[in-house]
Amino acid sequence: MDLNGLQDRPAASHTTGRDKRGLVLGMLCFVYVLNFLDRQLVSILAKPIQDSLRISDSQLGRITGFYFALFYCFIAIPVGWLADRTNRVKVLSMACGLWSAATAACGMAANYGQLVVARMTVGIGEAGGVPPSYAIISDTYPREQRGTAMGIFNLGPPLGSALGVAFGASLAAAYDWRIPFHVVGAVGVLTAIIVYLVIPEPERGRFDPVPTSAATPTQSFGSAIRAFFGNRVLAVAALASGAANFITYGLSNFATLFLMREKGMTLEDVAIWYALAVGLGMGAGIFVAGRLIDRFAVKNKAAYASIPALSLLLALPFFLGFAMVDRWEIALALLFVPLFLNSFFLPATVTFVQGEVDPGARVISGALLLLVMNLVGLGLGPTFVGMASDYFRPEHGEHALQMAYYALAPMYLVAALLFVWLARLIHKSEIGRADASTLGRQ
């Protein structure tokens, strides 16, 4: 790859006003919407895809989980290292174009093997989507506004899921399950071109307490990885996020199939009511989490971990109720609470990690966070639920997915405990820094 062709355009961050910042954030959020919409289409259209290509729950779990995550997670690391040294906006634009073209190809799959190849290519493209966006936002907004900015950016998953449900299910019900893949892919390619033309490359480290020259990345690829995983706090933050993401993807990647197969929803019901639940529940949860972080983490950095821990514990009984009740109307009402609370960890962890690392290592650090978060969550969560469903099928028949969700429930406690551990580590780290600062003044 020609690195010279990816070098930064002249930094525009010195003249970036509120309106320009809002445009940048809005464009990045829209790209994330497409990123997540493309990623979730297979899960949303699971029932008609299963009927057409004759695939099992285990195969569905692997294609929406492990196979996708295998490429998405590991390609993100070299892409992140490259973006830290070149133009992050160009990397994002090329990645968006690639995953959008691959999404369109998913609609052309005639069998399971072809769908696997297309989904892996989507994963390769999406590897260059989120980490560069994290870094662009961190160099566009000052530290005291990043929690809210990250919260708005992370509206991408709920909006993408909601639009995917409403748009994908409606088109599939009216025409065919392949049509949504073609339409969304075409929109993504057009968006990639607009991103390249509209978003300016911000100056690295503008809002950080270091000289601009110090923001220039100097770490080698290997040293950047060692620096991240050698930091115990960052490693535990990534692991805790992975456990929380295990729940999120394990639940969401089978939710429409569960509601249709075991609760009696139709595609038309899904397109309206499940879309509203996802959009309002997840969207409100992520936005509220960002606001809470900006309010409480300034006084106590341990809030980056204690807020997600509490949210997961509060969500557990409602998740169990969702899996237990018979009527889809009641199940969806109960599901709304976990949809609201499950994603509190996302803006919290992302904002924490971006604030803890050097400005010149933000993309690679975001990529490493996503590596663990998505390898554990996206790679293993849906795979576990799909395999559990097939395991329980001989004894529990049409209620196999319900039993698989019961098996998923203990992960709420595991993730909450990991965030409690993270909160203690952050607290100890802050005490150590305060003691060192006191000694330095003496």
Coordinates of C-alpha atoms in Angstrom, one line a residue:
M1 CA 0.0 0.0 0.0
D2 CA 1.3 3.5 -0.9
L3 CA 1.5 5.3 2.5
N4 CA 2.3 8.6 0.8
G5 CA -1.2 8.5 -0.8
L6 CA -2.7 8.2 2.7
Q7 CA -0.8 11.1 4.4
D8 CA -2.7 13.7 6.3
R9 CA -4.4 16.5 4.5
P10 CA -3.7 19.9 6.2
A11 CA -5.2 19.8 9.6
A12 CA -8.4 21.7 9.9
S13 CA -8.9 21.4 13.6
H14 CA -7.7 24.8 14.5
T15 CA -10.6 26.4 12.7
T16 CA -13.1 23.7 13.5
G17 CA -16.1 25.4 15.0
R18 CA -19.2 23.9 16.8
D19 CA -21.1 23.6 13.5
K20 CA -18.1 21.8 11.8
R21 CA -17.6 19.5 14.8
G22 CA -21.3 18.6 14.7
L23 CA -21.1 17.8 11.0
V24 CA -18.0 15.6 11.6
L25 CA -19.7 13.8 14.5
G26 CA -23.0 13.4 12.5
M27 CA -21.1 11.9 9.5
L28 CA -19.1 9.5 11.7
C29 CA -22.3 8.4 13.5
F30 CA -24.0 7.8 10.1
V31 CA -21.1 5.6 9.0
Y32 CA -21.4 3.7 12.2
V33 CA -25.1 3.3 11.6
L34 CA -24.3 1.7 8.2
N35 CA -21.5 -0.3 9.8
F36 CA -23.8 -1.9 12.3
L37 CA -26.7 -2.2 9.9
D38 CA -24.6 -4.2 7.5
R39 CA -23.3 -6.3 10.4
Q40 CA -26.8 -7.1 11.7
L41 CA -28.7 -7.7 8.5
V42 CA -28.0 -11.5 8.6
S43 CA -29.3 -11.7 12.2
I44 CA -32.4 -9.6 11.4
L45 CA -33.3 -11.7 8.4
A46 CA -32.2 -15.0 10.1
K47 CA -35.6 -16.7 9.6
P48 CA -36.0 -16.2 5.8
I49 CA -32.2 -16.8 5.3
Q50 CA -32.5 -20.1 7.2
D51 CA -35.5 -21.1 5.2
S52 CA -33.8 -20.2 1.9
L53 CA -30.3 -21.6 2.4
R54 CA -31.2 -24.3 4.9
I55 CA -28.8 -23.5 7.7
S56 CA -28.9 -24.5 11.4
D57 CA -28.8 -22.3 14.5
S58 CA -25.1 -23.3 15.0
Q59 CA -24.2 -22.3 11.5
L60 CA -26.1 -19.0 12.0
G61 CA -24.2 -18.4 15.2
R62 CA -20.9 -19.0 13.5
I63 CA -21.6 -16.8 10.5
T64 CA -22.9 -13.9 12.6
G65 CA -20.3 -14.5 15.3
F66 CA -17.0 -16.4 15.0
Y67 CA -16.4 -16.2 11.2
F68 CA -17.2 -12.5 11.1
A69 CA -15.2 -11.7 14.2
L70 CA -12.2 -13.7 13.2
F71 CA -11.4 -11.2 10.4
Y72 CA -13.0 -8.1 11.9
C73 CA -10.9 -8.3 15.1
F74 CA -7.5 -9.2 13.8
I75 CA -7.5 -7.0 10.7
A76 CA -8.4 -4.1 12.9
I77 CA -5.0 -4.1 14.5
P78 CA -2.8 -3.5 11.5
V79 CA -5.4 -1.2 10.1
G80 CA -5.3 0.8 13.4
W81 CA -1.5 0.9 13.3
L82 CA -1.6 2.2 9.7
A83 CA -4.3 4.8 10.5
D84 CA -2.2 6.2 13.4
R85 CA 0.6 6.9 10.9
T86 CA -1.4 8.1 7.9
N87 CA -4.8 9.8 7.2
R88 CA -7.5 8.3 9.4
V89 CA -10.3 9.8 7.2
K90 CA -9.0 8.1 4.1
V91 CA -8.7 4.8 5.9
L92 CA -12.2 5.1 7.1
S93 CA -13.5 6.0 3.6
M94 CA -11.8 3.0 2.0
A95 CA -13.1 0.6 4.7
C96 CA -16.7 1.9 4.3
G97 CA -16.5 1.3 0.6
L98 CA -15.2 -2.3 1.0
W99 CA -17.7 -3.5 3.6
S100 CA -20.6 -1.9 1.7
A101 CA -19.6 -3.7 -1.5
A102 CA -19.3 -7.0 0.4
T103 CA -22.7 -6.4 2.0
A104 CA -24.2 -6.2 -1.5
A105 CA -22.4 -9.5 -2.3
C106 CA -24.2 -11.2 0.7
G107 CA -27.5 -10.7 -1.2
M108 CA -26.0 -12.8 -4.1
A109 CA -25.1 -15.8 -2.0
A110 CA -26.6 -19.1 -3.4
N111 CA -25.4 -21.3 -0.5
Y112 CA -23.9 -21.2 3.0
G113 CA -20.3 -21.2 1.8
Q114 CA -20.7 -18.2 -0.4
L115 CA -22.5 -16.3 2.4
V116 CA -19.6 -17.1 4.7
V117 CA -17.0 -15.7 2.3
A118 CA -19.1 -12.5 1.8
R119 CA -19.5 -12.0 5.6
M120 CA -15.8 -12.5 6.2
T121 CA -15.2 -9.7 3.6
V122 CA -17.7 -7.5 5.4
G123 CA -15.6 -8.1 8.6
I124 CA -12.4 -7.1 6.8
G125 CA -13.9 -3.8 5.7
E126 CA -15.6 -3.0 9.0
A127 CA -12.2 -3.5 10.8
G128 CA -11.3 -0.1 9.5
G129 CA -14.5 1.6 10.5
V130 CA -14.7 2.2 14.3
P131 CA -11.1 2.7 15.5
P132 CA -10.3 5.6 13.2
S133 CA -13.6 7.2 14.2
Y134 CA -12.7 7.0 17.9
A135 CA -9.5 8.8 17.2
I136 CA -11.1 11.5 15.0
I137 CA -13.7 12.3 17.7
S138 CA -11.0 12.4 20.4
D139 CA -9.0 15.0 18.4
T140 CA -12.2 16.9 17.5
Y141 CA -13.7 17.3 21.0
P142 CA -12.0 18.4 24.2
R143 CA -11.7 15.8 27.0
E144 CA -14.6 17.2 29.1
Q145 CA -17.0 16.7 26.1
R146 CA -15.8 13.4 24.8
G147 CA -18.2 11.2 26.9
T148 CA -21.2 12.9 25.4
A149 CA -19.6 12.9 21.9
M150 CA -18.7 9.2 22.2
G151 CA -22.3 8.6 23.5
I152 CA -23.7 10.2 20.4
F153 CA -21.3 8.4 18.1
N154 CA -22.2 5.1 19.8
L155 CA -25.9 5.7 18.9
G156 CA -24.7 4.0 15.6
P157 CA -25.4 0.4 16.9
P158 CA -29.0 1.1 18.1
L159 CA -29.9 3.2 15.1
G160 CA -28.3 0.7 12.8
S161 CA -30.1 -2.1 14.4
A162 CA -33.4 -0.3 14.5
L163 CA -33.2 0.8 10.9
G164 CA -32.0 -2.7 9.9
V165 CA -35.0 -4.2 11.5
A166 CA -37.5 -1.8 10.1
F167 CA -36.0 -1.5 6.7
G168 CA -34.7 -5.0 6.3
A169 CA -37.8 -6.8 7.6
S170 CA -40.1 -4.6 5.6
L171 CA -38.3 -5.1 2.3
A172 CA -37.9 -8.8 3.0
A173 CA -41.6 -9.2 3.8
A174 CA -42.6 -7.3 0.7
Y175 CA -40.0 -8.7 -1.8
D176 CA -37.1 -10.9 -0.9
W177 CA -34.5 -11.2 1.8
R178 CA -31.7 -10.4 -0.7
I179 CA -33.0 -6.9 -1.6
P180 CA -32.0 -5.2 1.7
F181 CA -28.4 -6.3 1.2
H182 CA -28.2 -4.7 -2.3
V183 CA -29.8 -1.4 -1.2
V184 CA -27.8 -1.0 2.0
G185 CA -24.6 -1.8 0.1
A186 CA -25.2 0.8 -2.6
V187 CA -25.9 3.5 0.1
G188 CA -22.6 2.6 1.8
V189 CA -20.5 3.0 -1.3
L190 CA -22.0 6.4 -1.8
T191 CA -21.4 7.3 1.8
A192 CA -17.7 6.3 1.5
I193 CA -17.2 8.9 -1.2
I194 CA -18.9 11.6 0.8
V195 CA -16.8 10.9 3.9
Y196 CA -13.6 11.3 1.8
L197 CA -14.8 14.6 0.5
V198 CA -16.4 16.2 3.6
I199 CA -14.6 15.1 6.8
P200 CA -11.3 16.9 7.5
E201 CA -8.4 15.1 9.1
P202 CA -8.0 16.7 12.6
E203 CA -4.7 17.5 14.2
R204 CA -3.5 14.7 16.5
G205 CA -3.4 15.5 20.2
R206 CA -4.9 19.0 19.9
F207 CA -6.8 18.9 23.1
D208 CA -4.3 16.9 25.1
P209 CA -1.8 18.2 27.7
V210 CA 1.2 17.5 25.5
P211 CA 2.9 19.4 22.7
T212 CA 1.6 18.7 19.2
S213 CA 4.9 17.2 18.3
A214 CA 4.6 14.6 21.1
A215 CA 1.4 13.4 19.5
T216 CA 3.3 12.0 16.5
P217 CA 3.2 8.2 16.7
T218 CA 6.7 6.8 17.4
Q219 CA 5.8 3.3 18.7
S220 CA 6.5 0.3 16.5
F221 CA 3.6 -2.1 15.8
G222 CA 4.8 -4.6 18.4
S223 CA 5.6 -2.1 21.1
A224 CA 2.1 -0.5 20.7
I225 CA 0.5 -3.9 21.4
R226 CA 2.8 -4.6 24.3
A227 CA 2.1 -1.1 25.8
F228 CA -1.7 -1.7 25.7
F229 CA -1.8 -5.3 27.1
G230 CA 1.1 -4.5 29.5
N231 CA -1.2 -1.9 31.2
R232 CA -3.2 -3.9 33.6
V233 CA -6.0 -1.4 33.8
L234 CA -6.5 -1.3 30.0
A235 CA -6.3 -5.1 29.7
V236 CA -9.0 -5.5 32.3
A237 CA -11.1 -2.8 30.7
A238 CA -11.0 -4.7 27.4
L239 CA -11.8 -8.0 29.1
A240 CA -14.8 -6.6 31.0
S241 CA -16.1 -5.0 27.8
G242 CA -15.7 -8.4 26.0
A243 CA -17.8 -10.1 28.7
A244 CA -20.5 -7.4 28.4
N245 CA -20.4 -7.7 24.6
F246 CA -20.8 -11.5 24.9
I247 CA -24.2 -10.7 26.4
T248 CA -25.1 -8.0 23.9
Y249 CA -24.3 -10.1 20.8
G250 CA -25.5 -13.4 22.2
L251 CA -28.9 -11.7 22.9
S252 CA -29.3 -9.5 19.8
N253 CA -28.1 -11.9 17.1
F254 CA -30.9 -14.3 18.0
A255 CA -33.6 -11.9 19.3
T256 CA -35.6 -11.7 16.1
L257 CA -35.4 -15.4 15.5
F258 CA -36.4 -16.0 19.1
L259 CA -39.3 -13.6 18.9
M260 CA -40.6 -15.1 15.7
R261 CA -40.0 -18.8 16.4
E262 CA -40.9 -19.0 20.1
K263 CA -43.1 -15.9 20.7
G264 CA -45.1 -15.7 17.5
M265 CA -44.0 -12.4 16.0
T266 CA -44.2 -11.9 12.2
L267 CA -41.8 -10.0 10.0
E268 CA -44.3 -7.1 9.9
D269 CA -44.5 -7.1 13.8
V270 CA -40.7 -7.1 13.9
A271 CA -40.4 -4.3 11.4
I272 CA -42.4 -2.0 13.7
W273 CA -42.3 -3.0 17.3
Y274 CA -38.9 -4.7 17.6
A275 CA -37.4 -1.8 15.6
L276 CA -38.9 0.7 18.0
A277 CA -37.7 -1.2 21.0
V278 CA -34.1 -1.4 19.7
G279 CA -33.9 2.1 18.5
L280 CA -35.4 3.7 21.6
G281 CA -34.0 1.3 24.2
M282 CA -30.4 1.1 23.0
G283 CA -30.3 4.6 21.7
A284 CA -31.5 6.1 25.0
G285 CA -29.2 3.8 27.0
I286 CA -26.0 4.8 25.2
F287 CA -26.8 8.5 25.2
V288 CA -27.7 8.5 28.9
A289 CA -24.5 6.5 29.7
G290 CA -22.4 9.2 27.9
R291 CA -24.1 12.0 29.9
L292 CA -23.6 10.1 33.2
I293 CA -19.9 9.5 32.4
D294 CA -19.3 13.2 31.7
R295 CA -21.0 14.1 35.0
F296 CA -19.5 11.6 37.4
A297 CA -16.2 10.5 35.8
V298 CA -14.7 14.0 36.2
K299 CA -14.9 13.7 39.9
N300 CA -14.2 10.0 40.2
K301 CA -12.6 8.0 37.3
A302 CA -13.8 4.8 38.8
A303 CA -17.3 5.7 37.4
Y304 CA -16.1 4.5 34.0
A305 CA -16.4 1.0 35.5
S306 CA -18.9 1.3 38.3
I307 CA -21.7 2.6 36.1
P308 CA -21.5 -0.4 33.7
A309 CA -21.3 -2.8 36.6
L310 CA -24.5 -1.4 38.1
S311 CA -26.3 -1.3 34.8
L312 CA -25.6 -5.0 34.1
L313 CA -26.9 -6.1 37.5
L314 CA -30.1 -4.1 37.1
A315 CA -30.6 -5.6 33.6
L316 CA -30.4 -9.3 34.6
P317 CA -33.9 -9.9 36.1
F318 CA -35.6 -8.2 33.1
F319 CA -33.5 -10.4 30.7
L320 CA -34.7 -13.5 32.5
G321 CA -38.3 -12.3 32.3
F322 CA -38.0 -11.7 28.6
A323 CA -36.9 -15.3 28.0
M324 CA -39.5 -16.7 30.3
V325 CA -42.9 -15.1 29.3
D326 CA -45.0 -16.5 26.5
R327 CA -46.6 -13.5 24.8
W328 CA -44.3 -11.4 22.5
E329 CA -45.8 -8.1 23.6
I330 CA -44.8 -8.7 27.3
A331 CA -41.5 -10.2 26.3
L332 CA -40.7 -7.1 24.2
A333 CA -41.7 -4.8 27.0
L334 CA -39.3 -6.7 29.4
L335 CA -36.5 -6.7 26.7
F336 CA -36.6 -2.9 26.5
V337 CA -34.9 -2.6 29.9
P338 CA -31.8 -4.8 29.0
L339 CA -31.7 -3.0 25.6
F340 CA -31.4 0.3 27.6
L341 CA -28.9 -1.0 30.2
N342 CA -26.7 -3.5 28.4
S343 CA -24.7 -1.0 26.4
F344 CA -23.8 1.4 29.2
F345 CA -20.3 -0.1 29.1
L346 CA -19.7 1.0 25.5
P347 CA -19.3 4.8 25.8
A348 CA -17.8 4.3 29.3
T349 CA -15.0 2.0 28.2
V350 CA -14.2 3.7 24.9
T351 CA -14.0 7.1 26.5
F352 CA -11.8 5.8 29.3
V353 CA -9.3 4.0 27.0
Q354 CA -9.1 7.0 24.6
G355 CA -8.3 9.3 27.5
E356 CA -5.7 7.0 29.0
V357 CA -3.4 6.4 25.9
D358 CA -1.1 8.8 24.0
P359 CA -2.8 10.8 21.2
G360 CA -0.6 9.1 18.6
A361 CA -1.7 5.6 19.6
R362 CA -5.5 6.2 19.8
V363 CA -6.5 4.2 16.7
I364 CA -4.3 1.2 17.5
S365 CA -5.5 1.3 21.1
G366 CA -9.2 1.5 20.0
A367 CA -8.5 -1.4 17.6
L368 CA -6.9 -3.5 20.5
L369 CA -9.9 -2.7 22.7
L370 CA -12.2 -3.8 19.9
L371 CA -10.1 -6.9 19.3
V372 CA -10.8 -8.2 22.8
M373 CA -14.3 -6.8 23.0
N374 CA -15.5 -8.3 19.7
L375 CA -13.4 -11.5 19.7
V376 CA -15.0 -12.4 23.1
G377 CA -18.3 -10.8 22.5
L378 CA -19.1 -11.0 18.8
G379 CA -17.0 -14.1 18.2
L380 CA -18.1 -16.2 21.1
G381 CA -21.5 -14.8 22.2
P382 CA -23.6 -15.7 19.1
T383 CA -21.6 -18.9 18.6
F384 CA -22.3 -20.0 22.2
V385 CA -26.1 -19.2 22.0
G386 CA -26.4 -21.0 18.6
M387 CA -24.6 -24.1 19.8
A388 CA -26.6 -24.1 23.1
S389 CA -29.8 -23.9 21.1
D390 CA -28.9 -26.9 19.0
Y391 CA -27.7 -28.8 22.1
F392 CA -31.1 -28.2 23.9
R393 CA -33.2 -28.9 20.8
P394 CA -33.6 -32.7 21.2
E395 CA -35.1 -32.3 24.7
H396 CA -36.8 -28.9 24.5
G397 CA -37.8 -28.7 20.9
E398 CA -39.1 -25.3 19.9
H399 CA -38.0 -23.8 23.2
A400 CA -34.4 -24.5 22.6
L401 CA -33.5 -20.9 22.2
Q402 CA -35.2 -20.1 25.5
M403 CA -32.9 -22.5 27.2
A404 CA -29.9 -21.1 25.4
Y405 CA -30.8 -17.6 26.8
Y406 CA -31.0 -19.1 30.3
A407 CA -27.5 -20.4 29.8
L408 CA -26.4 -16.9 28.7
A409 CA -27.7 -15.3 31.9
P410 CA -24.7 -16.0 34.2
M411 CA -22.5 -13.8 31.9
Y412 CA -24.3 -10.8 33.4
L413 CA -22.7 -11.6 36.8
V414 CA -19.3 -12.4 35.2
A415 CA -19.2 -9.1 33.3
A416 CA -20.4 -7.1 36.4
L417 CA -17.7 -8.6 38.6
L418 CA -15.1 -7.7 36.0
F419 CA -16.2 -4.1 35.9
V420 CA -16.1 -4.0 39.7
W421 CA -12.5 -5.2 39.5
L422 CA -11.8 -2.5 36.9
A423 CA -13.2 0.1 39.2
R424 CA -10.9 -1.0 42.0
L425 CA -7.9 -0.9 39.7
I426 CA -8.8 2.6 38.5
H427 CA -9.2 3.8 42.0
K428 CA -5.8 2.4 43.1
S429 CA -4.2 3.9 40.0
E430 CA -5.6 7.3 40.8
I431 CA -4.3 7.1 44.4
G432 CA -0.9 6.1 43.1
R433 CA -0.8 9.1 40.7
A434 CA -1.9 11.5 43.5
D435 CA 0.8 10.2 45.8
A436 CA 3.4 10.5 43.0
S437 CA 2.3 14.1 42.3
T438 CA 2.5 15.0 46.0
L439 CA 6.0 13.6 46.2
G440 CA 7.0 15.5 43.1
R441 CA 5.9 18.8 44.7
Q442 CA 7.9 18.2 47.9

